[in-house]
mmCIF file of C-alpha atoms in Angstrom:
data_model
loop_
_atom_site.group_PDB
_atom_site.id
_atom_site.type_symbol
_atom_site.label_atom_id
_atom_site.label_comp_id
_atom_site.label_asym_id
_atom_site.label_seq_id
_atom_site.Cartn_x
_atom_site.Cartn_y
_atom_site.Cartn_z
ATOM 1 C CA THR A 162 0.249 0.123 -0.491
ATOM 2 C CA GLN A 163 1.501 3.262 -1.160
ATOM 3 C CA LEU A 164 1.750 6.094 1.496
ATOM 4 C CA LEU A 165 -0.410 8.358 -1.159
ATOM 5 C CA GLU A 166 -2.608 7.353 -3.611
ATOM 6 C CA GLN A 167 -3.513 9.661 -6.557
ATOM 7 C CA SER A 168 -6.479 9.964 -8.513
ATOM 8 C CA PRO A 169 -7.412 9.445 -10.977
ATOM 9 C CA GLN A 170 -4.165 7.197 -12.936
ATOM 10 C CA PHE A 171 -4.350 9.053 -16.199
ATOM 11 C CA LEU A 172 -7.107 11.978 -17.360
ATOM 12 C CA SER A 173 -7.638 13.003 -21.227
ATOM 13 C CA ILE A 174 -9.778 15.726 -21.385
ATOM 14 C CA GLN A 175 -10.659 18.967 -23.853
ATOM 15 C CA GLU A 176 -9.050 22.343 -24.327
ATOM 16 C CA GLY A 177 -11.743 24.620 -21.879
ATOM 17 C CA GLU A 178 -12.909 21.402 -19.489
ATOM 18 C CA ASN A 179 -11.948 21.627 -15.738
ATOM 19 C CA LEU A 180 -10.574 19.205 -13.893
ATOM 20 C CA THR A 181 -9.695 18.039 -10.406
ATOM 21 C CA VAL A 182 -6.989 15.192 -9.110
ATOM 22 C CA TYR A 183 -6.874 14.203 -5.595
ATOM 23 C CA CYS A 184 -3.758 13.142 -3.409
ATOM 24 C CA ASN A 185 -5.078 10.981 -0.511
ATOM 25 C CA SER A 186 -3.638 8.975 2.722
ATOM 26 C CA SER A 187 -4.455 7.852 5.904
ATOM 27 C CA SER A 188 -1.855 9.467 7.506
ATOM 28 C CA VAL A 189 -1.175 13.473 8.402
ATOM 29 C CA PHE A 190 1.242 15.659 7.312
ATOM 30 C CA SER A 191 2.702 18.828 8.665
ATOM 31 C CA SER A 192 3.367 20.314 4.633
ATOM 32 C CA LEU A 193 2.195 18.620 0.940
ATOM 33 C CA GLN A 194 4.123 19.697 -2.360
ATOM 34 C CA TRP A 195 2.066 19.307 -5.867
ATOM 35 C CA TYR A 196 5.253 18.753 -8.669
ATOM 36 C CA ARG A 197 4.372 18.865 -12.446
ATOM 37 C CA GLN A 198 6.624 16.587 -14.530
ATOM 38 C CA GLU A 199 6.188 17.128 -18.944
ATOM 39 C CA PRO A 200 8.376 14.615 -20.600
ATOM 40 C CA GLY A 201 12.045 14.316 -20.723
ATOM 41 C CA GLU A 202 11.821 16.207 -17.765
ATOM 42 C CA GLY A 203 12.353 16.105 -14.178
ATOM 43 C CA PRO A 204 9.187 17.238 -11.898
ATOM 44 C CA VAL A 205 8.871 21.674 -10.882
ATOM 45 C CA LEU A 206 7.701 22.034 -7.850
ATOM 46 C CA LEU A 207 4.357 23.967 -8.453
ATOM 47 C CA VAL A 208 2.705 25.038 -4.570
ATOM 48 C CA THR A 209 3.392 23.580 -1.033
ATOM 49 C CA VAL A 210 0.358 23.308 1.377
ATOM 50 C CA VAL A 211 1.205 23.126 5.121
ATOM 51 C CA THR A 212 -2.075 24.374 6.945
ATOM 52 C CA GLY A 213 -5.352 22.393 7.386
ATOM 53 C CA GLY A 214 -7.715 23.942 4.758
ATOM 54 C CA GLU A 215 -5.812 26.655 3.295
ATOM 55 C CA VAL A 216 -6.497 27.070 -0.561
ATOM 56 C CA LYS A 217 -3.735 28.304 -3.002
ATOM 57 C CA LYS A 218 -4.555 29.897 -6.608
ATOM 58 C CA LEU A 219 -1.700 29.656 -9.817
ATOM 59 C CA LYS A 220 -3.673 31.505 -12.386
ATOM 60 C CA ARG A 221 -6.235 28.281 -13.063
ATOM 61 C CA LEU A 222 -5.262 25.707 -11.045
ATOM 62 C CA THR A 223 -6.420 25.701 -6.940
ATOM 63 C CA PHE A 224 -4.147 23.918 -4.325
ATOM 64 C CA GLN A 225 -6.541 22.403 -1.282
ATOM 65 C CA PHE A 226 -4.960 20.850 1.673
ATOM 66 C CA GLY A 227 -7.586 18.463 3.342
ATOM 67 C CA ASP A 228 -8.678 19.754 7.056
ATOM 68 C CA ALA A 229 -7.097 16.932 8.787
ATOM 69 C CA ARG A 230 -4.159 17.416 6.566
ATOM 70 C CA LYS A 231 -4.818 13.680 5.032
ATOM 71 C CA ASP A 232 -5.405 14.349 1.489
ATOM 72 C CA SER A 233 -5.057 17.162 -1.182
ATOM 73 C CA SER A 234 -6.644 18.573 -4.214
ATOM 74 C CA LEU A 235 -5.666 20.265 -7.378
ATOM 75 C CA HIS A 236 -8.391 21.665 -9.633
ATOM 76 C CA ILE A 237 -7.521 22.673 -12.820
ATOM 77 C CA THR A 238 -10.040 25.888 -14.676
ATOM 78 C CA ALA A 239 -10.798 25.754 -18.281
ATOM 79 C CA ALA A 240 -7.613 23.205 -18.817
ATOM 80 C CA GLN A 241 -4.889 23.986 -22.074
ATOM 81 C CA PRO A 242 -2.109 21.800 -24.316
ATOM 82 C CA GLY A 243 0.054 23.245 -21.719
ATOM 83 C CA ASP A 244 -1.191 22.085 -18.486
ATOM 84 C CA THR A 245 -0.587 18.338 -19.948
ATOM 85 C CA GLY A 246 2.094 16.365 -17.689
ATOM 86 C CA LEU A 247 2.222 14.413 -14.731
ATOM 87 C CA TYR A 248 1.046 16.031 -11.350
ATOM 88 C CA LEU A 249 2.367 14.017 -8.688
ATOM 89 C CA CYS A 250 2.232 15.034 -4.407
ATOM 90 C CA ALA A 251 4.960 14.604 -2.004
ATOM 91 C CA VAL A 252 4.793 14.658 1.376
ATOM 92 C CA GLY A 253 8.018 14.053 3.303
ATOM 93 C CA SER A 254 10.960 15.383 6.292
ATOM 94 C CA ALA A 255 13.921 16.884 6.745
ATOM 95 C CA ARG A 256 15.219 13.559 4.807
ATOM 96 C CA GLN A 257 12.880 12.219 2.521
ATOM 97 C CA LEU A 258 10.506 12.749 -0.179
ATOM 98 C CA THR A 259 7.783 10.721 -0.949
ATOM 99 C CA PHE A 260 6.085 10.238 -3.856
ATOM 100 C CA GLY A 261 2.399 9.053 -4.814
ATOM 101 C CA SER A 262 2.363 7.245 -8.231
ATOM 102 C CA GLY A 263 0.978 10.822 -10.096
ATOM 103 C CA THR A 264 -1.854 12.032 -12.760
ATOM 104 C CA GLN A 265 -1.106 11.962 -16.305
ATOM 105 C CA LEU A 266 -2.820 14.463 -17.545
ATOM 106 C CA THR A 267 -3.510 14.860 -21.337
ATOM 107 C CA VAL A 268 -5.202 18.098 -22.509
ATOM 108 C CA LEU A 269 -6.380 17.905 -26.092
ATOM 109 C CA PRO A 270 -6.526 20.999 -28.825
ATOM 110 C CA GLU B 11 21.934 29.669 -15.086
ATOM 111 C CA ALA B 12 20.618 27.455 -11.604
ATOM 112 C CA GLN B 13 20.549 24.066 -12.670
ATOM 113 C CA VAL B 14 21.334 19.827 -11.424
ATOM 114 C CA THR B 15 22.694 18.729 -14.701
ATOM 115 C CA GLN B 16 23.068 15.192 -14.706
ATOM 116 C CA ASN B 17 25.422 13.230 -17.562
ATOM 117 C CA PRO B 18 24.516 10.512 -19.080
ATOM 118 C CA ARG B 19 21.190 11.400 -20.145
ATOM 119 C CA TYR B 20 21.046 7.821 -21.992
ATOM 120 C CA LEU B 21 22.748 5.016 -21.571
ATOM 121 C CA ILE B 22 22.368 1.858 -22.419
ATOM 122 C CA THR B 23 24.500 -1.007 -21.109
ATOM 123 C CA VAL B 24 24.846 -4.666 -20.080
ATOM 124 C CA THR B 25 24.761 -7.032 -17.176
ATOM 125 C CA GLY B 26 27.961 -6.494 -14.345
ATOM 126 C CA LYS B 27 29.126 -3.824 -16.504
ATOM 127 C CA LYS B 28 29.847 -0.834 -14.102
ATOM 128 C CA LEU B 29 28.372 2.579 -14.428
ATOM 129 C CA THR B 30 28.778 5.722 -12.252
ATOM 130 C CA VAL B 31 25.909 8.779 -13.192
ATOM 131 C CA THR B 32 27.342 12.189 -12.178
ATOM 132 C CA CYS B 33 25.042 14.782 -10.511
ATOM 133 C CA SER B 34 26.696 17.912 -9.933
ATOM 134 C CA GLN B 35 24.301 20.982 -8.795
ATOM 135 C CA ASN B 36 24.940 24.954 -8.720
ATOM 136 C CA MET B 37 23.214 26.150 -5.749
ATOM 137 C CA ASN B 38 25.177 25.475 -2.943
ATOM 138 C CA HIS B 39 22.866 23.008 -1.503
ATOM 139 C CA GLU B 40 23.643 20.748 0.993
ATOM 140 C CA TYR B 41 21.168 18.487 0.580
ATOM 141 C CA MET B 42 20.939 15.856 -2.517
ATOM 142 C CA SER B 43 19.193 13.038 -3.432
ATOM 143 C CA TRP B 44 18.230 9.941 -6.015
ATOM 144 C CA TYR B 45 15.551 9.068 -7.353
ATOM 145 C CA ARG B 46 14.477 6.107 -9.790
ATOM 146 C CA GLN B 47 11.363 6.553 -11.367
ATOM 147 C CA ASP B 48 9.588 3.458 -12.475
ATOM 148 C CA PRO B 49 5.690 3.232 -14.751
ATOM 149 C CA GLY B 50 2.721 2.927 -12.127
ATOM 150 C CA LEU B 51 5.278 3.540 -8.945
ATOM 151 C CA GLY B 52 6.131 7.002 -9.424
ATOM 152 C CA LEU B 53 9.036 8.000 -8.344
ATOM 153 C CA ARG B 54 11.314 6.290 -5.018
ATOM 154 C CA GLN B 55 13.680 7.338 -3.441
ATOM 155 C CA ILE B 56 17.181 5.573 -3.565
ATOM 156 C CA TYR B 57 20.168 7.576 -1.980
ATOM 157 C CA TYR B 58 20.530 11.015 -0.499
ATOM 158 C CA SER B 59 22.986 13.096 0.964
ATOM 159 C CA MET B 60 21.711 16.249 4.058
ATOM 160 C CA ASN B 61 25.653 17.216 3.490
ATOM 161 C CA VAL B 62 29.463 16.460 1.929
ATOM 162 C CA GLU B 63 30.375 12.580 3.169
ATOM 163 C CA VAL B 64 26.709 12.393 4.868
ATOM 164 C CA THR B 65 25.284 9.981 2.725
ATOM 165 C CA ASP B 66 21.705 7.171 4.145
ATOM 166 C CA LYS B 67 20.214 4.815 2.264
ATOM 167 C CA GLY B 68 16.155 5.676 0.648
ATOM 168 C CA ASP B 69 13.427 3.013 -0.343
ATOM 169 C CA VAL B 70 15.392 0.882 -2.610
ATOM 170 C CA PRO B 71 19.015 1.312 -2.129
ATOM 171 C CA GLU B 72 20.339 -2.072 -3.235
ATOM 172 C CA GLY B 73 22.245 -2.593 -6.049
ATOM 173 C CA TYR B 74 23.464 0.938 -5.837
ATOM 174 C CA LYS B 75 26.180 3.391 -4.059
ATOM 175 C CA VAL B 76 26.640 6.951 -3.475
ATOM 176 C CA SER B 77 29.411 9.463 -2.888
ATOM 177 C CA ARG B 78 29.595 12.895 -1.872
ATOM 178 C CA LYS B 79 32.925 14.046 -1.334
ATOM 179 C CA GLU B 80 32.339 17.711 -2.711
ATOM 180 C CA LYS B 81 29.067 19.047 -1.633
ATOM 181 C CA ARG B 82 27.962 19.945 -5.976
ATOM 182 C CA ASN B 83 28.716 16.036 -7.200
ATOM 183 C CA PHE B 84 26.992 13.392 -5.701
ATOM 184 C CA PRO B 85 27.227 10.234 -8.432
ATOM 185 C CA LEU B 86 24.938 7.438 -7.947
ATOM 186 C CA ILE B 87 27.520 4.254 -8.888
ATOM 187 C CA LEU B 88 26.014 1.091 -10.074
ATOM 188 C CA GLU B 89 28.706 -1.757 -9.636
ATOM 189 C CA SER B 90 26.821 -4.501 -11.117
ATOM 190 C CA PRO B 91 23.930 -3.479 -12.914
ATOM 191 C CA SER B 92 20.605 -5.914 -13.671
ATOM 192 C CA PRO B 93 17.804 -5.622 -16.321
ATOM 193 C CA ASN B 94 16.076 -4.618 -12.819
ATOM 194 C CA GLN B 95 17.236 -1.649 -12.643
ATOM 195 C CA THR B 96 16.144 -0.534 -15.945
ATOM 196 C CA SER B 97 14.763 2.601 -15.007
ATOM 197 C CA LEU B 98 14.782 6.726 -15.361
ATOM 198 C CA TYR B 99 16.624 8.332 -13.069
ATOM 199 C CA PHE B 100 16.594 12.127 -11.329
ATOM 200 C CA CYS B 101 18.793 13.707 -8.577
ATOM 201 C CA ALA B 102 17.959 15.977 -6.804
ATOM 202 C CA SER B 103 18.907 19.065 -4.769
ATOM 203 C CA ARG B 104 17.437 21.242 -1.958
ATOM 204 C CA LEU B 105 19.081 23.739 0.368
ATOM 205 C CA ALA B 106 18.431 22.726 4.370
ATOM 206 C CA GLY B 107 15.690 23.457 6.069
ATOM 207 C CA VAL B 108 13.892 24.464 2.747
ATOM 208 C CA ARG B 109 10.733 22.274 1.095
ATOM 209 C CA GLU B 110 11.747 22.561 -2.206
ATOM 210 C CA GLN B 111 13.524 20.298 -4.468
ATOM 211 C CA TYR B 112 15.416 21.407 -7.738
ATOM 212 C CA PHE B 113 15.226 18.017 -9.923
ATOM 213 C CA GLY B 114 17.505 17.694 -12.948
ATOM 214 C CA PRO B 115 16.588 16.243 -16.538
ATOM 215 C CA GLY B 116 17.196 12.669 -15.488
ATOM 216 C CA THR B 117 19.298 10.268 -17.139
ATOM 217 C CA ARG B 118 17.477 6.366 -19.118
ATOM 218 C CA LEU B 119 19.243 3.759 -18.446
ATOM 219 C CA THR B 120 18.797 0.212 -19.919
ATOM 220 C CA VAL B 121 19.937 -2.380 -18.576
ATOM 221 C CA THR B 122 20.362 -5.560 -20.948
#
């Protein structure tokens, strides 16, 4: 059983649609990060959430940390082909970062 | 430009032939780490280093070695590669006490 379960595993949508992807766990975390990975590149940090219930916005992307700090969601409004990529959530300590297996998002023009 | 570099980017080798994947960062980061990425399994940590001469095992260290003789470099060594080490490898670094990790572009390794 993975520490972080991400869903859906794959998502293919049309340009302009909205979508939400999820990162769930039975454990409580002090913070959680979201990364995006594009083909042929390493993951790039999008956001870190630290407070239960926290909502952070990054242009068309809205990130929420669950009240109990066990889960998080990423909502994309009016998706564009440039949003295509692998979205990874991660939690960690000073020593180690543990990733979920990711959601592969494809936005079709 | 602040970056993490890895070499080679692509490598095809045979079982048992020792290889080294280099990783270098120019951001004076204390912490460096190696991950492997496999379909359906996500990124799994192999080894990490909190600073020069300080290294420790991650989740999947078997078959790998690392060294941290200089702050900027953190090579990954496969003494006797096996086909189950075929994977996409990423090096990452960050400042101590800061959450954000910077990843290299990846090394795709195939062991036949």
